[in-house]
Amino acid sequence: MINLTRLTTLALALLTLSTPAHAQFTYVIDDGSGGSAGPAPGTTGPFVWGNVFSVQGDYAVITSISVALGAGFPAGQSLDVLLYQDPNADGDPRDAVLLTCARTTTPITGQSNAFTLVPITPTRVQGQFFAAARATLGTTRNYARTDPQSRGMGTWLFWGGAFDGTNLASSATAANYINLATVMVRADATNVLPCLADVAGPGQTIGPDGQTTADDIIVYLNWFFAGDQRANIAGPGQSGCPDADLTADDIIVFLNRFFAC
Ligand SMILES: [Ca+2]
Ligand SMILES: [Ca+2]
Ligand SMILES: [Ca+2]
């Protein structure tokens, strides 16, 4: 006679093996309550501020970056978030490589402890990474909300010179905010990298169906040739920071994602 209890247990065990559990983790070094005036670079142009974190366990896939803004952040200005890999994991992000970025046009402004959460393309990191915010400095400059009670080594600020806001090594000033305060920038992570090319189901219905098939490629290419921004997933050199254009870089990145699933 078949033991149904054992069969059920076996089926559940196999299900557990085949579908890894998604768990969430937030990288954070502030205590949630900011207050100091914050850094105010004496320049205009791009300003990047953020924190270096060490990867904890399996939580190596970053899914969003959250930023609390300082009193000087102008209403109506967009806010970018950026994720960098530190190639030598030494706590110094001046050599860090930009992996991906994203923009919000509706950040929460006004000095408060409210975080603006900006989703990014889920991206795997290792060792140490730099999670950062970017905005263009104007007449008011204290853009970064800081927490004076959470002092440490992790906060870095970049501005000035020929800095384009992405290549940290090109900034005139790279300041490690040692033991002064912490900027309120956090990163959310999960332990499983999703399939980023699963955009469609059977019959080219929109939305993931758990499989990668020709439907996904067709839907992506339809978006691309229609000028749909859902196809804009890369920048020059197949950078993970989308530019304004739909080019071969976008298609190559999509196909790389497809074959990585
Ligand atoms: Ca480094
Ligand atoms: Ca699919
Ligand atoms: Ca593009």
Coordinates of C-alpha atoms in Angstrom, one line a residue, residues 71-254:
A71 CA 17.0 70.1 3.7
G72 CA 18.6 71.5 0.6
F73 CA 17.3 69.1 -2.0
P74 CA 15.1 71.1 -4.3
A75 CA 11.6 70.0 -4.9
G76 CA 11.0 68.9 -8.5
Q77 CA 14.6 67.7 -9.0
S78 CA 15.2 64.1 -10.0
L79 CA 17.2 61.7 -7.9
D80 CA 19.4 58.9 -9.2
V81 CA 20.5 55.8 -7.4
L82 CA 23.6 53.9 -8.4
L83 CA 25.1 50.5 -7.5
Y84 CA 28.8 49.9 -7.7
Q85 CA 31.0 46.8 -7.2
D86 CA 34.2 47.4 -5.3
P87 CA 36.7 45.1 -7.2
N88 CA 39.1 44.7 -4.3
A89 CA 36.7 44.9 -1.3
D90 CA 38.9 47.2 0.7
G91 CA 36.2 49.7 1.8
D92 CA 37.5 52.4 -0.6
P93 CA 35.1 52.8 -3.5
R94 CA 37.3 55.1 -5.6
D95 CA 38.0 52.1 -7.9
A96 CA 34.4 50.9 -7.9
V97 CA 32.7 49.8 -11.1
L98 CA 29.2 51.0 -11.8
L99 CA 26.8 48.1 -12.3
T100 CA 23.4 49.7 -12.6
C101 CA 21.5 52.8 -11.9
A102 CA 17.9 54.1 -11.8
R103 CA 16.1 57.4 -11.6
T104 CA 13.0 58.7 -9.8
T105 CA 11.4 62.0 -10.6
T106 CA 9.4 62.0 -7.4
P107 CA 11.8 61.9 -4.5
I108 CA 10.4 62.7 -1.0
T109 CA 11.9 66.2 -0.3
G110 CA 11.9 68.4 2.8
Q111 CA 14.2 67.4 5.7
S112 CA 12.7 64.3 7.2
N113 CA 13.6 60.7 7.9
A114 CA 11.4 59.5 5.1
F115 CA 13.2 57.3 2.6
T116 CA 12.6 57.4 -1.1
L117 CA 12.9 53.8 -2.3
V118 CA 14.1 53.4 -5.9
P119 CA 13.9 49.9 -7.5
I120 CA 16.9 48.9 -9.6
T121 CA 17.5 46.0 -12.0
P122 CA 18.2 43.1 -9.5
T123 CA 22.0 42.9 -9.6
R124 CA 24.4 40.5 -8.0
V125 CA 27.3 41.9 -6.0
Q126 CA 30.2 40.2 -4.1
G127 CA 32.6 41.1 -1.3
Q128 CA 31.8 44.8 -0.9
F129 CA 29.6 47.2 -2.8
F130 CA 28.8 50.9 -2.8
A131 CA 25.1 52.0 -2.8
A132 CA 24.8 55.6 -3.7
A133 CA 22.6 58.5 -4.6
R134 CA 23.3 61.2 -7.2
A135 CA 21.9 64.6 -8.0
T136 CA 23.2 67.8 -9.7
L137 CA 24.1 70.5 -7.2
G138 CA 22.5 73.9 -7.6
T139 CA 22.5 76.9 -5.3
T140 CA 21.4 74.8 -2.2
R141 CA 23.8 72.0 -1.6
N142 CA 23.1 69.9 1.5
Y143 CA 21.3 67.2 -0.4
A144 CA 22.3 64.2 1.8
R145 CA 20.4 63.5 5.0
T146 CA 22.9 62.5 7.6
D147 CA 22.7 60.6 10.9
P148 CA 25.1 62.0 13.4
Q149 CA 24.7 59.2 15.9
S150 CA 25.8 56.5 13.5
R151 CA 29.5 57.2 12.9
G152 CA 31.7 54.8 11.0
M153 CA 33.9 54.3 8.0
G154 CA 31.3 53.5 5.4
T155 CA 30.2 56.9 4.1
W156 CA 31.8 58.4 0.9
L157 CA 31.1 61.6 -1.0
F158 CA 32.2 62.5 -4.5
W159 CA 32.0 65.8 -6.4
G160 CA 33.9 68.3 -8.5
G161 CA 36.3 68.5 -11.5
A162 CA 35.4 66.6 -14.6
F163 CA 33.3 64.3 -12.6
D164 CA 30.3 63.0 -14.7
G165 CA 28.6 61.5 -11.7
T166 CA 29.3 57.9 -12.6
N167 CA 33.1 57.4 -12.8
L168 CA 34.1 57.9 -9.2
A169 CA 37.8 57.9 -10.0
S170 CA 37.3 61.1 -12.0
S171 CA 36.0 63.3 -9.2
A172 CA 38.1 66.1 -7.9
T173 CA 37.0 65.4 -4.3
A174 CA 36.5 61.9 -2.8
A175 CA 35.7 62.3 0.9
N176 CA 35.5 59.5 3.3
Y177 CA 33.2 60.7 6.1
I178 CA 35.2 59.1 8.8
N179 CA 33.5 59.2 12.2
L180 CA 31.6 62.3 11.4
A181 CA 28.2 60.9 10.5
T182 CA 26.5 58.5 8.1
V183 CA 24.5 59.4 5.1
M184 CA 21.1 57.8 5.1
V185 CA 21.4 55.5 2.1
R186 CA 20.3 51.9 2.3
A187 CA 20.2 48.9 0.0
D188 CA 17.6 46.1 -0.1
A189 CA 18.7 42.7 -1.1
T190 CA 17.4 39.2 -1.8
N191 CA 19.2 35.9 -2.1
V192 CA 17.9 34.8 -5.5
L193 CA 18.7 36.4 -8.8
P194 CA 15.4 36.4 -10.8
C195 CA 15.4 35.6 -14.6
L196 CA 15.5 39.1 -16.0
A197 CA 14.5 38.1 -19.5
D198 CA 11.1 36.4 -18.6
V199 CA 8.9 39.2 -19.9
A200 CA 6.1 37.2 -21.6
G201 CA 4.1 34.0 -21.5
P202 CA 2.5 31.8 -24.2
G203 CA 1.0 33.7 -27.1
Q204 CA 3.2 36.6 -26.2
T205 CA 1.1 37.6 -23.3
I206 CA 2.8 40.3 -21.3
G207 CA 4.3 39.3 -17.9
P208 CA 6.6 36.5 -16.6
D209 CA 5.4 32.9 -16.8
G210 CA 8.4 31.2 -15.2
Q211 CA 10.0 30.1 -18.5
T212 CA 12.2 31.6 -21.1
T213 CA 10.9 30.9 -24.6
A214 CA 10.8 32.5 -28.1
D215 CA 7.8 34.5 -26.8
D216 CA 10.1 36.5 -24.5
I217 CA 12.4 37.4 -27.3
I218 CA 9.6 38.3 -29.7
V219 CA 7.9 40.6 -27.1
Y220 CA 11.2 42.2 -26.2
L221 CA 12.0 42.9 -29.9
N222 CA 8.4 44.2 -30.5
W223 CA 9.0 46.7 -27.7
F224 CA 12.4 47.6 -29.1
F225 CA 11.1 48.3 -32.6
A226 CA 8.1 50.2 -31.3
G227 CA 10.4 52.5 -29.3
D228 CA 8.8 51.2 -26.1
Q229 CA 11.0 52.3 -23.1
R230 CA 10.5 48.8 -21.6
A231 CA 13.2 47.8 -24.1
N232 CA 15.6 50.4 -22.9
I233 CA 17.8 48.4 -20.4
A234 CA 21.3 49.4 -21.2
G235 CA 23.6 52.3 -22.1
P236 CA 26.8 52.6 -24.2
G237 CA 29.1 49.6 -23.9
Q238 CA 26.2 47.6 -22.6
S239 CA 26.3 49.5 -19.4
G240 CA 23.6 48.7 -16.9
C241 CA 22.6 52.4 -16.7
P242 CA 20.1 52.9 -19.5
D243 CA 20.7 55.9 -21.8
A244 CA 18.1 57.8 -23.8
D245 CA 18.4 55.6 -26.9
L246 CA 17.4 52.2 -28.1
T247 CA 20.5 50.7 -29.6
A248 CA 22.2 47.3 -30.3
D249 CA 23.5 47.5 -26.7
D250 CA 19.9 47.1 -25.4
I251 CA 19.3 44.0 -27.5
I252 CA 22.7 42.4 -26.6
V253 CA 22.0 43.0 -22.8
F254 CA 18.6 41.4 -23.2

